Amino acid sequence: MPESNSNIQSLEFLLFKAGNAQVFEKIFKSNYNKITGFCNQFIFDLDKSKSIAQESFLKLWLNREKVETANGIYSFLYTAARTECLNYLRHKNIEGKYHQKSIEEKEFLLSHDILNSFQLNEMEFSELEEAIKKAIEELPERCREVFIKSRFEGKKNREIAEDLGIALKSVETNMTRALKFLRKSLSEYLTILIALLLHL
Amino acid sequence: MDYNTIIKYLQGLASADEKQQFFAWLEEDPANKKEFAELKKIWALTEKGKEDENSAYLQFRQSENRKNRRTQLFKVFKQAAAVIVLIGLGVVASQLLKSTEKEQEIYAASYSVKAPLGQMTNLELPDGTMVVLNSGSTISYKSNFSYGNREVTLEGEAFFDVQKDKEYPFVVKAPLLDIKVYGTSFNIEAYPGDESFSATLVEGSVSILNKHGDELSMLKPGENASMNQLDKQLVIKKVNTEIYTSWKKGLITFRSEKLEDIAKRLERWYNVEIVIRDEKLKQERYFGTILKNKPIDQILEVFKLTTSLEYEIIPRANQPTLIYWN
């Protein structure tokens, strides 16, 4: 998810469209880990996620003239990554009855279903992006601290407990509260995004 | 279900047992799956990898270069083909004009020839007049040209060597002024974007006419007439005609011209886009001659050595190369 400091300014966006390498480098570096992380959440293969991210940026570079808004850059990247991940997951999905599948197969199927229902078109995406940013800001203070440390700083629960001088249990409670809160405040956007879920 | 288990699963930290529990919960109720899908989306959009961005970027550049090498080669071929096609078109067009004069009387259509950006085009008009069209310039004429009507319209710059014909004058219509000629050679510069007009006579005599057909002045060989769109004052001065016509020999001569104006010419000749970032630099003047057939980077080096400008070249796919002057 793009944070405010990685959003590019309108002049930079024009330079990006004109093929300016420095601006592209900035976009690459501030979004590479987000795209890699996004892919890995669905395909559970870091090397493959990295190569999908690379491919997505190459597609962005080659199609930069077609991108119409600065926000379009992010939805382009996520959409390209989503398509590649879905292709990958399709190969992983073995025919057969759901209840006879292994946990690993079920995980791939679940990933596929969720990603397939994830519509990342430009308007909804930028709305969702704003909404997530806003919802995180609105989290109760401790909750927000825990969530940001866990999600954006990549800290383990134990490290967060040490950082904030709170019990491990309290970190877990706050993460749960944060997720419940986010789901509630984002429900409007998320239900639109879920078209249909198969197999259940 | 306990959110801790869901979070553990999202974090990829769930044990085999916890995964079993998780899927059991998920399969219990479609609402559970919906709930999880929502959490997963929030999770995925707030996920960030821990890879080194700098080395990832280097890797990107390397693989991009490998992929591009083939397309770049292809592009060179395409450009070469375009030049051949255009030269071919010029020849075909003038051949066609000569052979089908009769038919042209019936269809008073008009012809136009355009020199592509970065290229010059030579052409012979049906009356035998030779025209060298500079880059980005267009000349057009009616199909009944040469039947007592020798009139062409010019947008851009061209050198004319007009076939003598006492009875029928040769007229060049430019956006600002017209020129009437009786067999002579001269150079006209009237690019639309430049908002000015400039005609230089090499030999013979020409009249400069306003748009109502009134004669404003007669030029003598070695004289240049210019007019600026803003003040509309016609200025006649003695010049070294070589400076104004050197472009057709592949030489570019600048005599105390503003870098801003020079940039406009380079844009046309090399099919590049020049952006001058420094306002002062725009007004700086340059005096010298450069060889036009040299690649743009060599030309820019010459400017760098003799003026205070610094440049940056940014190649772009499917668009003219972008050059910054600082």
Short mmCIF file of C-alpha atoms in Angstrom, two decimals:
data_model
loop_
_atom_site.label_atom_id
_atom_site.label_comp_id
_atom_site.label_asym_id
_atom_site.label_seq_id
_atom_site.Cartn_x
_atom_site.Cartn_y
_atom_site.Cartn_z
CA MET A 1 0.00 0.00 0.00
CA PRO A 2 1.55 3.30 -1.01
CA GLU A 3 2.25 5.55 1.94
CA SER A 4 2.06 9.31 1.63
CA ASN A 5 5.82 9.79 1.21
CA SER A 6 5.90 7.49 -1.78
CA ASN A 7 3.08 9.23 -3.64
CA ILE A 8 4.57 11.03 -6.56
CA GLN A 9 3.90 14.64 -7.36
CA SER A 10 2.25 15.75 -10.57
CA LEU A 11 5.49 17.04 -12.12
CA GLU A 12 7.16 13.76 -11.32
CA PHE A 13 4.24 11.95 -12.85
CA LEU A 14 4.74 13.88 -16.10
CA LEU A 15 8.45 13.09 -16.01
CA PHE A 16 7.60 9.46 -15.39
CA LYS A 17 5.40 9.45 -18.49
CA ALA A 18 8.16 11.14 -20.46
CA GLY A 19 10.47 8.26 -19.55
CA ASN A 20 12.57 9.94 -16.88
CA ALA A 21 14.79 7.24 -15.38
CA GLN A 22 15.29 8.93 -12.00
CA VAL A 23 11.59 9.23 -11.33
CA PHE A 24 11.07 5.64 -12.40
CA GLU A 25 13.85 4.54 -10.07
CA LYS A 26 12.09 6.31 -7.20
CA ILE A 27 8.80 4.60 -8.05
CA PHE A 28 10.56 1.26 -8.30
CA LYS A 29 12.36 1.56 -5.01
CA SER A 30 9.38 2.82 -3.02
CA ASN A 31 7.02 0.15 -4.35
CA TYR A 32 9.15 -2.91 -5.04
CA ASN A 33 8.78 -4.37 -1.55
CA LYS A 34 5.06 -3.69 -1.48
CA ILE A 35 4.50 -5.59 -4.71
CA THR A 36 6.83 -8.40 -3.67
CA GLY A 37 5.08 -8.63 -0.30
CA PHE A 38 1.64 -8.55 -1.88
CA CYS A 39 2.51 -11.44 -4.22
CA ASN A 40 4.10 -13.49 -1.49
CA GLN A 41 0.91 -13.21 0.57
CA PHE A 42 -0.89 -15.16 -2.13
CA ILE A 43 1.68 -17.50 -3.66
CA PHE A 44 3.94 -18.24 -0.66
CA ASP A 45 7.09 -18.30 -2.81
CA LEU A 46 9.47 -15.41 -2.27
CA ASP A 47 11.68 -15.94 -5.34
CA LYS A 48 8.66 -16.19 -7.61
CA SER A 49 7.16 -13.11 -5.93
CA LYS A 50 10.34 -11.16 -6.60
CA SER A 51 10.35 -12.11 -10.26
CA ILE A 52 6.65 -11.24 -10.61
CA ALA A 53 7.41 -7.83 -9.06
CA GLN A 54 10.26 -7.33 -11.56
CA GLU A 55 7.94 -8.26 -14.44
CA SER A 56 5.27 -5.88 -13.17
CA PHE A 57 7.72 -2.97 -13.14
CA LEU A 58 8.92 -3.83 -16.63
CA LYS A 59 5.31 -3.79 -17.83
CA LEU A 60 4.81 -0.44 -16.10
CA TRP A 61 7.90 0.98 -17.80
CA LEU A 62 6.83 -0.22 -21.22
CA ASN A 63 3.24 1.02 -20.77
CA ARG A 64 3.98 4.25 -18.93
CA GLU A 65 2.32 6.30 -21.66
CA LYS A 66 -0.98 4.54 -21.02
CA VAL A 67 -1.02 5.34 -17.31
CA GLU A 68 -3.31 8.31 -16.82
CA THR A 69 -2.95 9.34 -13.21
CA ALA A 70 -0.33 9.06 -10.48
CA ASN A 71 -2.69 6.69 -8.66
CA GLY A 72 -2.85 4.66 -11.82
CA ILE A 73 0.78 3.70 -11.28
CA TYR A 74 -0.07 1.76 -8.12
CA SER A 75 -3.15 0.09 -9.48
CA PHE A 76 -1.18 -0.81 -12.63
CA LEU A 77 1.52 -2.47 -10.54
CA TYR A 78 -0.91 -4.33 -8.28
CA THR A 79 -3.08 -5.38 -11.22
CA ALA A 80 -0.09 -6.69 -13.19
CA ALA A 81 1.11 -8.57 -10.11
CA ARG A 82 -2.37 -9.95 -9.45
CA THR A 83 -2.67 -11.30 -13.00
CA GLU A 84 0.69 -13.05 -12.77
CA CYS A 85 -0.09 -14.49 -9.37
CA LEU A 86 -3.42 -15.84 -10.65
CA ASN A 87 -1.63 -17.49 -13.58
CA TYR A 88 0.79 -19.09 -11.17
CA LEU A 89 -2.00 -20.27 -8.87
CA ARG A 90 -3.97 -21.76 -11.75
CA HIS A 91 -1.08 -24.14 -12.38
CA LYS A 92 -1.04 -25.05 -8.71
CA ASN A 93 -4.72 -25.94 -8.62
CA ILE A 94 -5.14 -29.63 -9.00
CA GLU A 95 -8.43 -31.12 -10.09
CA GLY A 96 -10.31 -33.12 -7.54
CA LYS A 97 -12.75 -32.83 -4.70
CA TYR A 98 -12.16 -30.05 -2.22
CA HIS A 99 -12.42 -32.30 0.84
CA GLN A 100 -9.78 -34.65 -0.50
CA LYS A 101 -7.24 -31.89 -0.95
CA SER A 102 -4.20 -31.42 1.24
CA ILE A 103 -3.87 -28.30 3.40
CA GLU A 104 -1.26 -26.97 0.94
CA GLU A 105 -3.65 -27.42 -2.00
CA LYS A 106 -6.45 -25.80 -0.02
CA GLU A 107 -4.20 -22.83 0.72
CA PHE A 108 -3.49 -22.28 -2.97
CA LEU A 109 -7.16 -22.59 -3.77
CA LEU A 110 -8.07 -20.10 -1.07
CA SER A 111 -5.42 -17.68 -2.37
CA HIS A 112 -6.75 -18.05 -5.86
CA ASP A 113 -10.34 -17.36 -4.79
CA ILE A 114 -9.49 -14.31 -2.74
CA LEU A 115 -7.16 -12.85 -5.35
CA ASN A 116 -9.67 -13.57 -8.09
CA SER A 117 -12.30 -11.57 -6.23
CA PHE A 118 -9.83 -8.75 -5.66
CA GLN A 119 -10.78 -6.10 -8.19
CA LEU A 120 -7.95 -3.61 -8.38
CA ASN A 121 -9.26 -1.22 -10.92
CA GLU A 122 -8.08 2.33 -10.60
CA MET A 123 -11.03 4.03 -8.95
CA GLU A 124 -11.77 1.41 -6.37
CA PHE A 125 -8.10 0.96 -5.69
CA SER A 126 -7.34 4.58 -4.95
CA GLU A 127 -10.48 4.77 -2.82
CA LEU A 128 -9.49 1.69 -0.92
CA GLU A 129 -5.96 3.01 -0.51
CA GLU A 130 -7.25 6.26 0.99
CA ALA A 131 -9.71 4.39 3.15
CA ILE A 132 -7.04 2.09 4.57
CA LYS A 133 -4.75 5.04 5.29
CA LYS A 134 -7.56 6.85 7.04
CA ALA A 135 -8.67 3.80 8.98
CA ILE A 136 -5.14 3.21 10.27
CA GLU A 137 -4.95 6.83 11.41
CA GLU A 138 -8.22 6.39 13.28
CA LEU A 139 -7.04 3.33 15.25
CA PRO A 140 -6.74 3.84 19.03
CA GLU A 141 -3.19 4.95 19.77
CA ARG A 142 -1.68 1.79 21.26
CA CYS A 143 -3.47 -0.28 18.66
CA ARG A 144 -2.04 1.84 15.86
CA GLU A 145 1.49 1.63 17.30
CA VAL A 146 1.30 -2.15 17.45
CA PHE A 147 -0.20 -2.45 13.98
CA ILE A 148 2.37 -0.15 12.34
CA LYS A 149 5.29 -1.87 14.05
CA SER A 150 3.97 -5.27 13.02
CA ARG A 151 2.90 -4.46 9.46
CA PHE A 152 5.17 -1.66 8.27
CA GLU A 153 8.26 -2.22 10.35
CA GLY A 154 8.11 -5.98 10.09
CA LYS A 155 8.60 -6.53 13.82
CA LYS A 156 7.81 -9.75 15.62
CA ASN A 157 5.29 -9.68 18.48
CA ARG A 158 8.07 -10.20 21.04
CA GLU A 159 10.06 -7.25 19.64
CA ILE A 160 6.97 -5.05 19.74
CA ALA A 161 6.34 -6.02 23.37
CA GLU A 162 9.91 -5.05 24.23
CA ASP A 163 9.76 -1.79 22.24
CA LEU A 164 6.56 -0.63 23.89
CA GLY A 165 7.21 -2.16 27.29
CA ILE A 166 3.99 -4.16 27.24
CA ALA A 167 3.13 -7.82 27.70
CA LEU A 168 3.19 -10.21 24.73
CA LYS A 169 -0.48 -10.92 25.39
CA SER A 170 -1.22 -7.20 25.07
CA VAL A 171 0.47 -7.10 21.65
CA GLU A 172 -1.75 -9.96 20.47
CA THR A 173 -4.87 -8.29 21.88
CA ASN A 174 -4.02 -5.03 20.17
CA MET A 175 -3.36 -6.73 16.83
CA THR A 176 -6.75 -8.44 17.07
CA ARG A 177 -8.44 -5.15 17.96
CA ALA A 178 -6.66 -3.39 15.10
CA LEU A 179 -7.76 -5.96 12.51
CA LYS A 180 -11.35 -6.04 13.79
CA PHE A 181 -11.44 -2.25 13.74
CA LEU A 182 -10.00 -2.04 10.20
CA ARG A 183 -12.39 -4.67 8.91
CA LYS A 184 -15.32 -2.79 10.40
CA SER A 185 -14.33 0.63 9.08
CA LEU A 186 -13.47 -0.79 5.67
CA SER A 187 -16.45 -3.13 5.36
CA GLU A 188 -18.13 -0.90 2.81
CA TYR A 189 -15.14 -1.09 0.47
CA LEU A 190 -14.34 -4.72 1.13
CA THR A 191 -17.80 -6.08 0.39
CA ILE A 192 -17.76 -4.32 -2.98
CA LEU A 193 -14.46 -5.99 -3.65
CA ILE A 194 -15.73 -9.44 -2.92
CA ALA A 195 -17.72 -10.54 -5.91
CA LEU A 196 -18.14 -14.21 -5.34
CA LEU A 197 -16.32 -16.87 -3.47
CA LEU A 198 -16.21 -20.29 -5.01
CA HIS A 199 -15.89 -23.75 -3.56
CA LEU A 200 -17.81 -23.23 -0.34
CA MET B 1 -12.45 -18.35 16.05
CA ASP B 2 -9.58 -16.91 18.03
CA TYR B 3 -8.14 -14.01 16.05
CA ASN B 4 -4.66 -14.91 17.26
CA THR B 5 -4.76 -18.06 15.16
CA ILE B 6 -5.99 -16.11 12.13
CA ILE B 7 -3.24 -13.54 12.62
CA LYS B 8 -0.68 -16.31 13.01
CA TYR B 9 -1.94 -17.85 9.80
CA LEU B 10 -1.73 -14.49 8.02
CA GLN B 11 1.80 -14.00 9.35
CA GLY B 12 2.76 -17.44 8.02
CA LEU B 13 3.55 -18.58 11.56
CA ALA B 14 0.76 -21.10 12.04
CA SER B 15 1.75 -24.67 12.91
CA ALA B 16 0.31 -27.67 11.01
CA ASP B 17 -2.25 -28.14 13.79
CA GLU B 18 -3.25 -24.50 13.71
CA LYS B 19 -3.65 -24.66 9.94
CA GLN B 20 -6.00 -27.65 10.33
CA GLN B 21 -8.02 -25.70 12.90
CA PHE B 22 -8.03 -22.66 10.64
CA PHE B 23 -9.38 -24.52 7.62
CA ALA B 24 -11.95 -26.30 9.77
CA TRP B 25 -13.25 -22.89 10.88
CA LEU B 26 -13.13 -21.55 7.33
CA GLU B 27 -15.19 -24.47 5.96
CA GLU B 28 -17.74 -24.22 8.74
CA ASP B 29 -19.58 -21.22 7.35
CA PRO B 30 -19.38 -19.13 4.16
CA ALA B 31 -19.47 -16.06 6.43
CA ASN B 32 -16.14 -17.16 7.89
CA LYS B 33 -14.60 -17.32 4.47
CA LYS B 34 -15.93 -13.87 3.69
CA GLU B 35 -14.54 -12.55 6.95
CA PHE B 36 -11.15 -14.07 6.27
CA ALA B 37 -11.09 -12.78 2.67
CA GLU B 38 -11.59 -9.27 4.00
CA LEU B 39 -8.82 -9.61 6.55
CA LYS B 40 -6.54 -11.12 3.95
CA LYS B 41 -7.04 -8.17 1.62
CA ILE B 42 -6.24 -5.66 4.32
CA TRP B 43 -3.24 -7.78 5.21
CA ALA B 44 -1.96 -8.12 1.64
CA LEU B 45 -2.30 -4.40 0.94
CA THR B 46 -0.35 -3.51 4.06
CA GLU B 47 2.32 -6.14 3.42
CA LYS B 48 5.88 -5.11 2.68
CA GLY B 49 8.76 -7.35 1.63
CA LYS B 50 12.17 -6.97 3.20
CA GLU B 51 14.27 -7.15 0.04
CA ASP B 52 17.05 -4.72 -0.80
CA GLU B 53 15.50 -2.21 -3.22
CA ASN B 54 18.82 -1.07 -4.63
CA SER B 55 19.99 -4.47 -5.77
CA ALA B 56 16.47 -5.26 -7.03
CA TYR B 57 16.65 -2.10 -9.11
CA LEU B 58 20.06 -3.00 -10.54
CA GLN B 59 18.69 -6.39 -11.47
CA PHE B 60 15.74 -4.68 -13.13
CA ARG B 61 18.02 -2.45 -15.22
CA GLN B 62 20.10 -5.42 -16.34
CA SER B 63 17.18 -7.55 -17.44
CA GLU B 64 15.53 -4.55 -19.08
CA ASN B 65 18.69 -3.93 -21.11
CA ARG B 66 18.82 -7.56 -22.21
CA LYS B 67 15.20 -7.43 -23.31
CA ASN B 68 15.62 -4.08 -25.00
CA ARG B 69 18.63 -4.95 -27.11
CA ARG B 70 16.52 -6.82 -29.59
CA THR B 71 13.82 -4.15 -29.82
CA GLN B 72 16.45 -1.43 -30.20
CA LEU B 73 18.01 -3.21 -33.18
CA PHE B 74 14.56 -3.59 -34.64
CA LYS B 75 13.95 0.13 -34.15
CA VAL B 76 17.09 1.05 -36.13
CA PHE B 77 15.83 -1.11 -38.97
CA LYS B 78 12.42 0.47 -38.82
CA GLN B 79 13.90 3.97 -38.97
CA ALA B 80 16.12 3.11 -41.91
CA ALA B 81 13.12 1.68 -43.72
CA ALA B 82 11.09 4.83 -43.03
CA VAL B 83 13.76 6.99 -44.64
CA ILE B 84 13.89 4.83 -47.73
CA VAL B 85 10.13 4.84 -48.00
CA LEU B 86 9.98 8.61 -47.73
CA ILE B 87 12.68 9.23 -50.29
CA GLY B 88 10.91 6.74 -52.49
CA LEU B 89 7.66 8.58 -52.01
CA GLY B 90 9.23 11.86 -53.07
CA VAL B 91 10.41 10.36 -56.34
CA VAL B 92 7.15 8.57 -56.98
CA ALA B 93 5.17 11.75 -56.29
CA SER B 94 7.10 13.87 -58.77
CA GLN B 95 7.06 11.12 -61.42
CA LEU B 96 3.36 10.82 -61.00
CA LEU B 97 2.87 14.55 -61.38
CA LYS B 98 4.67 14.63 -64.70
CA SER B 99 2.94 11.67 -66.26
CA THR B 100 -0.63 12.52 -65.34
CA GLU B 101 -0.84 16.22 -66.00
CA LYS B 102 -3.98 15.93 -68.10
CA GLU B 103 -5.88 14.12 -65.42
CA GLN B 104 -4.79 16.65 -62.86
CA GLU B 105 -6.64 19.39 -64.71
CA ILE B 106 -9.87 17.60 -64.06
CA TYR B 107 -9.17 16.93 -60.42
CA ALA B 108 -7.83 20.18 -59.08
CA ALA B 109 -6.59 18.39 -56.01
CA SER B 110 -3.56 19.51 -54.12
CA TYR B 111 -0.31 17.75 -53.42
CA SER B 112 1.82 18.18 -50.41
CA VAL B 113 5.28 16.93 -49.59
CA LYS B 114 6.58 16.95 -46.07
CA ALA B 115 10.20 16.55 -45.03
CA PRO B 116 10.14 14.37 -41.91
CA LEU B 117 11.75 15.67 -38.73
CA GLY B 118 15.46 15.07 -38.84
CA GLN B 119 15.50 14.72 -42.65
CA MET B 120 15.77 16.98 -45.69
CA THR B 121 13.83 16.28 -48.85
CA ASN B 122 14.82 17.26 -52.40
CA LEU B 123 12.06 17.63 -54.89
CA GLU B 124 11.53 18.79 -58.42
CA LEU B 125 8.30 20.60 -59.18
CA PRO B 126 6.51 19.92 -62.50
CA ASP B 127 7.93 23.16 -64.00
CA GLY B 128 11.51 22.06 -63.29
CA THR B 129 11.95 24.19 -60.14
CA MET B 130 14.22 22.48 -57.63
CA VAL B 131 13.25 22.61 -53.98
CA VAL B 132 15.27 21.52 -50.97
CA LEU B 133 12.85 21.16 -48.10
CA ASN B 134 14.32 21.38 -44.61
CA SER B 135 13.28 19.09 -41.73
CA GLY B 136 9.71 19.34 -40.58
CA SER B 137 8.69 21.57 -43.49
CA THR B 138 5.73 21.09 -45.81
CA ILE B 139 5.26 22.36 -49.32
CA SER B 140 1.95 21.99 -51.11
CA TYR B 141 0.63 22.92 -54.53
CA LYS B 142 -2.44 22.40 -56.66
CA SER B 143 -2.43 19.67 -59.22
CA ASN B 144 -2.87 22.27 -62.01
CA PHE B 145 0.54 23.72 -61.07
CA SER B 146 2.63 24.63 -64.16
CA TYR B 147 -0.40 25.49 -66.28
CA GLY B 148 0.19 29.19 -65.88
CA ASN B 149 -0.23 28.81 -62.17
CA ARG B 150 3.04 28.42 -60.35
CA GLU B 151 1.93 28.81 -56.78
CA VAL B 152 3.14 26.83 -53.79
CA THR B 153 2.38 27.10 -50.10
CA LEU B 154 5.21 26.69 -47.65
CA GLU B 155 5.21 25.95 -43.97
CA GLY B 156 8.76 25.73 -42.73
CA GLU B 157 12.03 26.32 -44.52
CA ALA B 158 12.99 25.65 -48.12
CA PHE B 159 15.57 26.62 -50.69
CA PHE B 160 14.15 27.26 -54.16
CA ASP B 161 15.98 27.28 -57.45
CA VAL B 162 13.17 28.58 -59.63
CA GLN B 163 12.89 27.73 -63.31
CA LYS B 164 12.91 30.92 -65.39
CA ASP B 165 9.55 31.88 -66.87
CA LYS B 166 9.00 35.56 -67.75
CA GLU B 167 5.28 35.11 -68.32
CA TYR B 168 4.26 33.20 -65.26
CA PRO B 169 5.72 34.23 -61.96
CA PHE B 170 6.46 31.70 -59.28
CA VAL B 171 4.68 32.50 -56.02
CA VAL B 172 5.48 31.17 -52.59
CA LYS B 173 2.75 31.64 -50.01
CA ALA B 174 3.98 31.64 -46.42
CA PRO B 175 1.83 32.24 -43.33
CA LEU B 176 2.96 35.87 -42.92
CA LEU B 177 3.99 37.06 -46.41
CA ASP B 178 4.10 35.95 -50.03
CA ILE B 179 6.98 36.03 -52.46
CA LYS B 180 6.80 36.54 -56.18
CA VAL B 181 9.71 35.30 -58.23
CA TYR B 182 10.82 35.44 -61.83
CA GLY B 183 13.56 32.85 -62.00
CA THR B 184 16.01 32.94 -59.18
CA SER B 185 17.32 31.10 -56.20
CA PHE B 186 16.37 32.00 -52.68
CA ASN B 187 15.76 30.68 -49.24
CA ILE B 188 12.57 31.09 -47.21
CA GLU B 189 12.17 30.33 -43.58
CA ALA B 190 8.65 30.43 -42.20
CA TYR B 191 8.08 27.73 -39.61
CA PRO B 192 4.62 28.05 -38.09
CA GLY B 193 5.77 27.81 -34.48
CA ASP B 194 8.47 30.43 -34.93
CA GLU B 195 6.04 33.24 -35.69
CA SER B 196 8.45 34.88 -38.06
CA PHE B 197 9.30 35.01 -41.71
CA SER B 198 12.70 35.23 -43.34
CA ALA B 199 13.61 35.20 -47.05
CA THR B 200 17.13 35.41 -48.40
CA LEU B 201 17.85 35.99 -52.05
CA VAL B 202 20.92 34.37 -53.59
CA GLU B 203 20.53 35.43 -57.20
CA GLY B 204 17.87 37.00 -59.47
CA SER B 205 15.09 39.13 -58.06
CA VAL B 206 12.01 38.57 -55.93
CA SER B 207 9.16 40.69 -54.65
CA ILE B 208 7.87 40.51 -51.11
CA LEU B 209 4.09 40.79 -51.01
CA ASN B 210 1.71 41.20 -48.14
CA LYS B 211 -1.35 38.96 -47.91
CA HIS B 212 -3.39 41.39 -50.02
CA GLY B 213 -0.94 41.09 -52.93
CA ASP B 214 0.65 44.51 -52.46
CA GLU B 215 4.36 44.68 -53.12
CA LEU B 216 6.24 45.68 -49.97
CA SER B 217 9.75 45.45 -51.34
CA MET B 218 12.02 44.06 -54.06
CA LEU B 219 15.01 42.12 -52.84
CA LYS B 220 18.47 42.35 -54.40
CA PRO B 221 20.85 39.40 -54.32
CA GLY B 222 22.49 39.09 -50.93
CA GLU B 223 19.57 40.67 -49.12
CA ASN B 224 17.42 39.20 -46.41
CA ALA B 225 13.88 40.25 -45.61
CA SER B 226 12.43 39.31 -42.26
CA MET B 227 9.24 39.95 -40.40
CA ASN B 228 8.19 39.15 -36.90
CA GLN B 229 4.59 38.22 -36.20
CA LEU B 230 4.46 40.54 -33.22
CA ASP B 231 5.49 43.92 -34.63
CA LYS B 232 4.87 43.03 -38.31
CA GLN B 233 7.77 45.29 -39.38
CA LEU B 234 9.57 44.25 -42.52
CA VAL B 235 13.33 44.46 -42.07
CA ILE B 236 15.63 44.33 -45.10
CA LYS B 237 19.33 43.81 -44.50
CA LYS B 238 22.46 42.78 -46.40
CA VAL B 239 23.58 39.35 -45.31
CA ASN B 240 26.09 36.66 -46.10
CA THR B 241 23.71 34.33 -47.94
CA GLU B 242 25.91 31.37 -47.04
CA ILE B 243 24.68 31.57 -43.47
CA TYR B 244 21.07 31.26 -44.53
CA THR B 245 21.56 28.55 -47.11
CA SER B 246 24.34 26.52 -45.50
CA TRP B 247 21.80 24.06 -44.09
CA LYS B 248 21.28 22.48 -47.51
CA LYS B 249 24.97 21.61 -47.70
CA GLY B 250 24.86 20.02 -44.29
CA LEU B 251 26.43 22.96 -42.50
CA ILE B 252 24.68 24.88 -39.80
CA THR B 253 25.87 28.42 -39.32
CA PHE B 254 24.79 30.46 -36.35
CA ARG B 255 25.56 34.15 -36.09
CA SER B 256 24.88 35.49 -32.58
CA GLU B 257 21.64 33.59 -32.33
CA LYS B 258 19.86 32.94 -29.06
CA LEU B 259 20.28 29.42 -27.71
CA GLU B 260 16.49 29.34 -27.39
CA ASP B 261 16.16 29.73 -31.18
CA ILE B 262 19.02 27.35 -31.87
CA ALA B 263 17.26 24.74 -29.73
CA LYS B 264 14.17 25.02 -31.95
CA ARG B 265 16.26 24.32 -35.06
CA LEU B 266 18.07 21.41 -33.48
CA GLU B 267 14.71 19.95 -32.51
CA ARG B 268 13.64 19.92 -36.15
CA TRP B 269 16.88 18.71 -37.58
CA TYR B 270 17.52 15.91 -35.17
CA ASN B 271 13.96 15.05 -34.23
CA VAL B 272 14.63 15.60 -30.55
CA GLU B 273 12.87 17.58 -27.85
CA ILE B 274 15.00 20.16 -26.07
CA VAL B 275 13.96 21.59 -22.74
CA ILE B 276 16.00 24.57 -21.49
CA ARG B 277 15.68 24.65 -17.74
CA ASP B 278 17.65 27.87 -17.19
CA GLU B 279 15.95 31.13 -18.24
CA LYS B 280 19.29 32.96 -18.59
CA LEU B 281 20.64 30.27 -20.86
CA LYS B 282 17.76 30.81 -23.29
CA GLN B 283 19.03 34.34 -23.97
CA GLU B 284 22.70 33.39 -24.36
CA ARG B 285 24.01 33.89 -27.91
CA TYR B 286 26.05 31.54 -30.02
CA PHE B 287 28.34 32.26 -32.96
CA GLY B 288 29.73 29.41 -35.03
CA THR B 289 29.28 26.74 -37.67
CA ILE B 290 28.55 23.10 -37.00
CA LEU B 291 28.31 20.09 -39.28
CA LYS B 292 24.74 18.92 -39.47
CA ASN B 293 25.45 15.30 -40.36
CA LYS B 294 27.23 14.71 -37.05
CA PRO B 295 25.25 12.90 -34.38
CA ILE B 296 23.41 15.09 -31.89
CA ASP B 297 25.64 14.15 -28.97
CA GLN B 298 28.70 15.50 -30.83
CA ILE B 299 26.87 18.71 -31.65
CA LEU B 300 25.90 19.07 -27.99
CA GLU B 301 29.56 18.57 -27.00
CA VAL B 302 30.50 21.50 -29.26
CA PHE B 303 27.89 23.68 -27.58
CA LYS B 304 29.07 22.54 -24.18
CA LEU B 305 32.64 23.59 -24.97
CA THR B 306 31.76 26.98 -26.42
CA THR B 307 28.85 28.07 -24.22
CA SER B 308 27.96 27.67 -20.56
CA LEU B 309 25.40 24.94 -21.16
CA GLU B 310 25.38 21.47 -19.67
CA TYR B 311 23.16 18.82 -21.18
CA GLU B 312 21.46 15.57 -20.35
CA ILE B 313 20.16 13.11 -22.96
CA ILE B 314 17.17 10.94 -22.11
CA PRO B 315 16.28 8.37 -24.80
CA ARG B 316 12.58 7.54 -24.90
CA ALA B 317 10.73 4.71 -26.55
CA ASN B 318 8.28 5.75 -29.32
CA GLN B 319 8.97 9.43 -28.72
CA PRO B 320 11.68 11.91 -29.69
CA THR B 321 14.72 11.79 -27.42
CA LEU B 322 14.46 14.32 -24.62
CA ILE B 323 17.40 16.65 -24.03
CA TYR B 324 17.77 18.97 -21.06
CA TRP B 325 19.95 22.06 -21.26
CA ASN B 326 20.98 23.38 -17.90
#
